[in-house]
PDB file of N, CA and C in Angstrom:
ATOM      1  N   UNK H   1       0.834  -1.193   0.000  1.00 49.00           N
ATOM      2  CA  UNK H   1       0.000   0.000   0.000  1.00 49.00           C
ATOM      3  C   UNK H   1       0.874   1.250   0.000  1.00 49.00           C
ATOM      4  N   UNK H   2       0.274   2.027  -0.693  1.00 55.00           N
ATOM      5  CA  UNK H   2       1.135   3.800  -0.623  1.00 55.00           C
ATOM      6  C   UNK H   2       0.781   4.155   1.045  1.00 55.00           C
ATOM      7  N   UNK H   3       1.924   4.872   1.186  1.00 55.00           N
ATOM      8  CA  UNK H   3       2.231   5.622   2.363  1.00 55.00           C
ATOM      9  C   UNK H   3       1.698   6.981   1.868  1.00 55.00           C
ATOM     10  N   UNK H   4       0.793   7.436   3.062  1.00 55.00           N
ATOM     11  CA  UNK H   4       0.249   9.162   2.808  1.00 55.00           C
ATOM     12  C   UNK H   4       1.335   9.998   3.570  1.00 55.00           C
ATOM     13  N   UNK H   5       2.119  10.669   2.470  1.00 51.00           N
ATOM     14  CA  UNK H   5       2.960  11.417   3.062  1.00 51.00           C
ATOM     15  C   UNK H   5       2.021  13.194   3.155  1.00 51.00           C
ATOM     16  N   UNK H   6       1.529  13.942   4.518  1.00 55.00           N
ATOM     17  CA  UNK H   6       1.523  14.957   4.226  1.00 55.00           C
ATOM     18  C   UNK H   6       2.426  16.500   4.388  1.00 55.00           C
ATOM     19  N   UNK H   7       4.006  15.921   4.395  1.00 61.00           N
ATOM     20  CA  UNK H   7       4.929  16.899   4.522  1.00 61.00           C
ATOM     21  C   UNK H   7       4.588  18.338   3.708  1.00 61.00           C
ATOM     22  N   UNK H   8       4.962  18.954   3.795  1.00 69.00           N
ATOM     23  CA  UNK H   8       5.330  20.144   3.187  1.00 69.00           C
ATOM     24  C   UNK H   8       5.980  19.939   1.595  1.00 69.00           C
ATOM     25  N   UNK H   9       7.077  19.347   1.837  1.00 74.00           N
ATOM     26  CA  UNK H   9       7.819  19.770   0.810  1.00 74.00           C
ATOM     27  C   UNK H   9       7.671  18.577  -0.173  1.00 74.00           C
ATOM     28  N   UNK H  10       7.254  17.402   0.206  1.00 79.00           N
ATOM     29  CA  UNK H  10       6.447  16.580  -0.221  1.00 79.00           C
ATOM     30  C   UNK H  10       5.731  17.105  -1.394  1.00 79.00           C
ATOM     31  N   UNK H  11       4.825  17.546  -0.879  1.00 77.00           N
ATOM     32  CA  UNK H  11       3.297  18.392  -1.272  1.00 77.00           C
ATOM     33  C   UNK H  11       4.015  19.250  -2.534  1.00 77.00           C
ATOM     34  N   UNK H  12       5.088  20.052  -1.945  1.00 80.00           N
ATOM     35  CA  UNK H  12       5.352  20.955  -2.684  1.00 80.00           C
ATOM     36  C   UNK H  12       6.343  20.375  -3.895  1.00 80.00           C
ATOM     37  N   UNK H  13       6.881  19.434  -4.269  1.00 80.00           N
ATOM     38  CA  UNK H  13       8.057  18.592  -4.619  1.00 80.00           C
ATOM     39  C   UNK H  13       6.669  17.774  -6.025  1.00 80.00           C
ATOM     40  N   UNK H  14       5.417  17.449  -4.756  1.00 76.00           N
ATOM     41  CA  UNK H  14       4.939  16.809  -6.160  1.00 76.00           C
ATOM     42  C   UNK H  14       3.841  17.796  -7.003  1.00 76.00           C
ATOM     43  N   UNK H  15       3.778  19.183  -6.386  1.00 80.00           N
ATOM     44  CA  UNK H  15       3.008  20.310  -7.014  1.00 80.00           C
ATOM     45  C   UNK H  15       4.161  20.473  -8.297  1.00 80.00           C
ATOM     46  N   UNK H  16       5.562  20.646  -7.811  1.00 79.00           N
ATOM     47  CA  UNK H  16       6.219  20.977  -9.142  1.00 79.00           C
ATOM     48  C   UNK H  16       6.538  20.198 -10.029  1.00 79.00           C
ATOM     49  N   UNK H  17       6.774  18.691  -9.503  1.00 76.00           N
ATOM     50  CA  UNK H  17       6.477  17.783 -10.578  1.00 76.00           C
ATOM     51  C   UNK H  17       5.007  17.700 -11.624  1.00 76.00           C
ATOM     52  N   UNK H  18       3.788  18.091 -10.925  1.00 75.00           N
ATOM     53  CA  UNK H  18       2.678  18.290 -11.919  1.00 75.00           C
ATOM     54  C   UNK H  18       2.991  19.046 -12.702  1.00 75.00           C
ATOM     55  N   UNK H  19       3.263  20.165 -12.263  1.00 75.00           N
ATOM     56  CA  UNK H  19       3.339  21.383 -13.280  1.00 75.00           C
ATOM     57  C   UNK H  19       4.084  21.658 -14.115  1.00 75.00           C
ATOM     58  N   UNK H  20       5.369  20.577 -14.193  1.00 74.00           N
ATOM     59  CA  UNK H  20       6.694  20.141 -14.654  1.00 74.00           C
ATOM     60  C   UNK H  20       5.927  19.464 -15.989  1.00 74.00           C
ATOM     61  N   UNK H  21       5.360  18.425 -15.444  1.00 71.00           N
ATOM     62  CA  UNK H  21       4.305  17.600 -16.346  1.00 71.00           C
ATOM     63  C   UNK H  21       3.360  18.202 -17.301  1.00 71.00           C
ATOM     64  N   UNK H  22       2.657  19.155 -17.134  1.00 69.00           N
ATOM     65  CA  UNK H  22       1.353  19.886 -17.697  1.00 69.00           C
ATOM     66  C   UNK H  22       2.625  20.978 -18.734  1.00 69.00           C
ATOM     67  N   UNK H  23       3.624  21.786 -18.305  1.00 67.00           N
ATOM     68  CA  UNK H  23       4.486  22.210 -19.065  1.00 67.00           C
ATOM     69  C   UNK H  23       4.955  21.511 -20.568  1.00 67.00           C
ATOM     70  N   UNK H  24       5.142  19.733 -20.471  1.00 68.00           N
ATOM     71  CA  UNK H  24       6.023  18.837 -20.976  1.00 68.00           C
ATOM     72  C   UNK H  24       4.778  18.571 -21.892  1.00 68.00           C
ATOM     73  N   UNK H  25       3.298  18.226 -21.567  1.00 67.00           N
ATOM     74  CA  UNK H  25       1.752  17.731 -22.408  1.00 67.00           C
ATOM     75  C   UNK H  25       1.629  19.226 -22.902  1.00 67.00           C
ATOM     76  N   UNK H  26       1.775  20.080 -22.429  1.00 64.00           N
ATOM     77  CA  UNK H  26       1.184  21.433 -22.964  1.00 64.00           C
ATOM     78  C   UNK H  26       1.377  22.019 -24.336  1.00 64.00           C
ATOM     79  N   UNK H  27       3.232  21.851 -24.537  1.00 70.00           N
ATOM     80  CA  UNK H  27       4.015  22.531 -25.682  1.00 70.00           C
ATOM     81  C   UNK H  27       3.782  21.654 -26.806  1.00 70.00           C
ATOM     82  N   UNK H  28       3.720  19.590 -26.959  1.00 69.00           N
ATOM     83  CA  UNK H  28       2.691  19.328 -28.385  1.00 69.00           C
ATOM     84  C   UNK H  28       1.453  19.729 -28.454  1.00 69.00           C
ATOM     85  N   UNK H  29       0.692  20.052 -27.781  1.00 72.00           N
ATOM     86  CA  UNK H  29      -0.399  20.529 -27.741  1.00 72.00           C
ATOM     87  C   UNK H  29      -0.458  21.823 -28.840  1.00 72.00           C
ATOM     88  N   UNK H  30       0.321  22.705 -28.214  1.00 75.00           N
ATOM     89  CA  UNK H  30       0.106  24.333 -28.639  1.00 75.00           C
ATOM     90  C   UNK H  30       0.882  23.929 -30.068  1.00 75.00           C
ATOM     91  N   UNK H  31       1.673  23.647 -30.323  1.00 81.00           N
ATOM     92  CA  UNK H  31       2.090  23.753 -31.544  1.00 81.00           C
ATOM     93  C   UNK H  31       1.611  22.311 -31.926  1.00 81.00           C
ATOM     94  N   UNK H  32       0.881  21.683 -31.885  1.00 83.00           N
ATOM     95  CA  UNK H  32      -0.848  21.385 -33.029  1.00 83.00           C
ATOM     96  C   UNK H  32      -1.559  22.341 -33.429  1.00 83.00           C
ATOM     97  N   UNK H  33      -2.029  22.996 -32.033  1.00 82.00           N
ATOM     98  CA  UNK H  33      -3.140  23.786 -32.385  1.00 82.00           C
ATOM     99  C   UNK H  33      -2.393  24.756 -33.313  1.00 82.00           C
ATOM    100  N   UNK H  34      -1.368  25.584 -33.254  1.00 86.00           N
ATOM    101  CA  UNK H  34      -0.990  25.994 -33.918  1.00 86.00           C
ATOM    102  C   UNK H  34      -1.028  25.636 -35.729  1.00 86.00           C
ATOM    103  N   UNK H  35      -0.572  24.564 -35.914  1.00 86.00           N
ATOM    104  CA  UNK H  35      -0.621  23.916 -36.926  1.00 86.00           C
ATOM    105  C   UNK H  35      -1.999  23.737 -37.708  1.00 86.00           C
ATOM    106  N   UNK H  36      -2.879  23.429 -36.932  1.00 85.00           N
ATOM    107  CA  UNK H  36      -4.076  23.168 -37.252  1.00 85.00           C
ATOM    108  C   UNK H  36      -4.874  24.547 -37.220  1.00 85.00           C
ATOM    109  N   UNK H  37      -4.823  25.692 -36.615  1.00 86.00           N
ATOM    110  CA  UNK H  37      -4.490  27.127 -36.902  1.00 86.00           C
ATOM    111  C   UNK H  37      -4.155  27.639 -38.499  1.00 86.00           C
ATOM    112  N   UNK H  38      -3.708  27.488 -38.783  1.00 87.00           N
ATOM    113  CA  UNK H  38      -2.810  27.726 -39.719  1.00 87.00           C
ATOM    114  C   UNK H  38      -3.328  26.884 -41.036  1.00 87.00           C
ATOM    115  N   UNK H  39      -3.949  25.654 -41.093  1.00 86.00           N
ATOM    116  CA  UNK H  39      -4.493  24.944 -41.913  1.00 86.00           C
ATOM    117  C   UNK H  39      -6.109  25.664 -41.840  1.00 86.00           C
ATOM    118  N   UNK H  40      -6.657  26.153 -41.230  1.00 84.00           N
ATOM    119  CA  UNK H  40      -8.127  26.640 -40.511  1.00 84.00           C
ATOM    120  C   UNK H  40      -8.166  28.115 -41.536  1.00 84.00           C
ATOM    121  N   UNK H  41      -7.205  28.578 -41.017  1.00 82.00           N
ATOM    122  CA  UNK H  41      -7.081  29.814 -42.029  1.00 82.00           C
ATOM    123  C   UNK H  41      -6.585  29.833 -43.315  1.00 82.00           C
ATOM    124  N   UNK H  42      -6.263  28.837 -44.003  1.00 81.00           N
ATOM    125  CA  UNK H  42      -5.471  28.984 -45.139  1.00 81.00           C
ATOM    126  C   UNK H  42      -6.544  28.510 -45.933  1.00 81.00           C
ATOM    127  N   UNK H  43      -7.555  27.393 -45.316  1.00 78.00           N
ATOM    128  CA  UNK H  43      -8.709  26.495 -45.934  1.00 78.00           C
ATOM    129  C   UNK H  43      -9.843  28.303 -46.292  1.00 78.00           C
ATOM    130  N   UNK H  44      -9.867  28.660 -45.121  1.00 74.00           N
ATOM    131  CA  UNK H  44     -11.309  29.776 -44.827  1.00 74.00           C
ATOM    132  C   UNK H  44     -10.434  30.963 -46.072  1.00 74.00           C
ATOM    133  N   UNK H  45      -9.467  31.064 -46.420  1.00 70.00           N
ATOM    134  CA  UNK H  45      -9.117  32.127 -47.440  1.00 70.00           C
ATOM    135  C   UNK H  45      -9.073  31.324 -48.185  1.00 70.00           C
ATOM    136  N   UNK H  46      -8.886  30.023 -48.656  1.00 69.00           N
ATOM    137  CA  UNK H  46      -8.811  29.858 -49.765  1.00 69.00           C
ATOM    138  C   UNK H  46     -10.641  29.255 -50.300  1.00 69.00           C
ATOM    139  N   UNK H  47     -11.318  29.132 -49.769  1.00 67.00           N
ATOM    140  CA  UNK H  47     -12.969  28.971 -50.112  1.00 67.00           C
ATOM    141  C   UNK H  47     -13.543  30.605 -49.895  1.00 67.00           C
ATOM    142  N   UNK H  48     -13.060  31.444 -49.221  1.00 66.00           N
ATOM    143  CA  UNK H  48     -13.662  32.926 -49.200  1.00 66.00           C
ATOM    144  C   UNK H  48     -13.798  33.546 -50.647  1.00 66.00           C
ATOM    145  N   UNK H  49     -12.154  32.962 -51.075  1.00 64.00           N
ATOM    146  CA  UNK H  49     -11.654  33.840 -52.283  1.00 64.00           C
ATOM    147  C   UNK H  49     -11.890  33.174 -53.410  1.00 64.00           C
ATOM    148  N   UNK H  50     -12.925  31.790 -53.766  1.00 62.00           N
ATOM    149  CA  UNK H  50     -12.512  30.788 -54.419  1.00 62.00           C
ATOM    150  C   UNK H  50     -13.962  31.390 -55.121  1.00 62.00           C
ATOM    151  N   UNK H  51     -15.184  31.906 -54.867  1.00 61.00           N
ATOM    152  CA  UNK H  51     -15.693  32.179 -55.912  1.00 61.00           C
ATOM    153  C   UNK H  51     -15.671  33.230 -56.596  1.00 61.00           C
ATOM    154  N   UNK H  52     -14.944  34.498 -55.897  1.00 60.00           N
ATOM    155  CA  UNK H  52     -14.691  35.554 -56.508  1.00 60.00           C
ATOM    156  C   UNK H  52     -13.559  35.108 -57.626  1.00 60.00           C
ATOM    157  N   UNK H  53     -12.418  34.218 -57.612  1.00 58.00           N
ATOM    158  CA  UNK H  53     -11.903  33.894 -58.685  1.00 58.00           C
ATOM    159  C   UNK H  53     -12.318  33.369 -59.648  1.00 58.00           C
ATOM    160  N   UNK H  54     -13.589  32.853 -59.366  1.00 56.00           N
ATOM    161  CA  UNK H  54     -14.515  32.196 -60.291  1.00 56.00           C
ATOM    162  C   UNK H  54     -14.811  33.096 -61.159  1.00 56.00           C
ATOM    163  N   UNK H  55     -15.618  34.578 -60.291  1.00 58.00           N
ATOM    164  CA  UNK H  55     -16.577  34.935 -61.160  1.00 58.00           C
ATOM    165  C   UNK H  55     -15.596  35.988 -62.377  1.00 58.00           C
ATOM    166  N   UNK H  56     -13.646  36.237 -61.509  1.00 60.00           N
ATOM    167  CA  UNK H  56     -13.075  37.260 -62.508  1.00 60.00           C
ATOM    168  C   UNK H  56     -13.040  36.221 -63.527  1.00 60.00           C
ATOM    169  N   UNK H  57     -12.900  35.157 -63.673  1.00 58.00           N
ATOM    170  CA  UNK H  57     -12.279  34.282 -64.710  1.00 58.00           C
ATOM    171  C   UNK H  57     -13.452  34.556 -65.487  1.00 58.00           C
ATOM    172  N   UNK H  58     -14.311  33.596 -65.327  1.00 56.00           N
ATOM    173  CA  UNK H  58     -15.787  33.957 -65.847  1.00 56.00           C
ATOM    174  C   UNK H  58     -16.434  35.276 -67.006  1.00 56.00           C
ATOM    175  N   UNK H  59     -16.338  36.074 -66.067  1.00 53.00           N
ATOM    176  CA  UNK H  59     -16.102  37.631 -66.547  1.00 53.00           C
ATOM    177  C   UNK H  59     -15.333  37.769 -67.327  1.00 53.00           C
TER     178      UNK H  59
END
């Protein structure tokens, strides 16, 4: 069985290991979203602008 440690520095030792953690999951995260950002906007300008090229050709 785990031992309940409620020390101080304990506590505080495994607060910075979380946050150590959430730092380490965080940064693939953001640069996805980023990525997928970047695909979001390139799709929405390129269907914004896609029938006005229609209609100069057209014309």
């Amino acid at each position: 069985m785990l031992k309940k440690s409620t020390s101080s520095s304990t506590i505080d030792d495994n607060r910075m290991l979380a946050s150590e953690k959430k730092d380490e999951c965080l940064k693939p995260c953001e640069s996805t979203l980023a990525i997928i950002r970047q695909f979001a906007r390139a799709y929405h300008f390129e269907h914004a602008l896609a029938p006005r090229h229609a209609a100069v050709i057209l014309n």
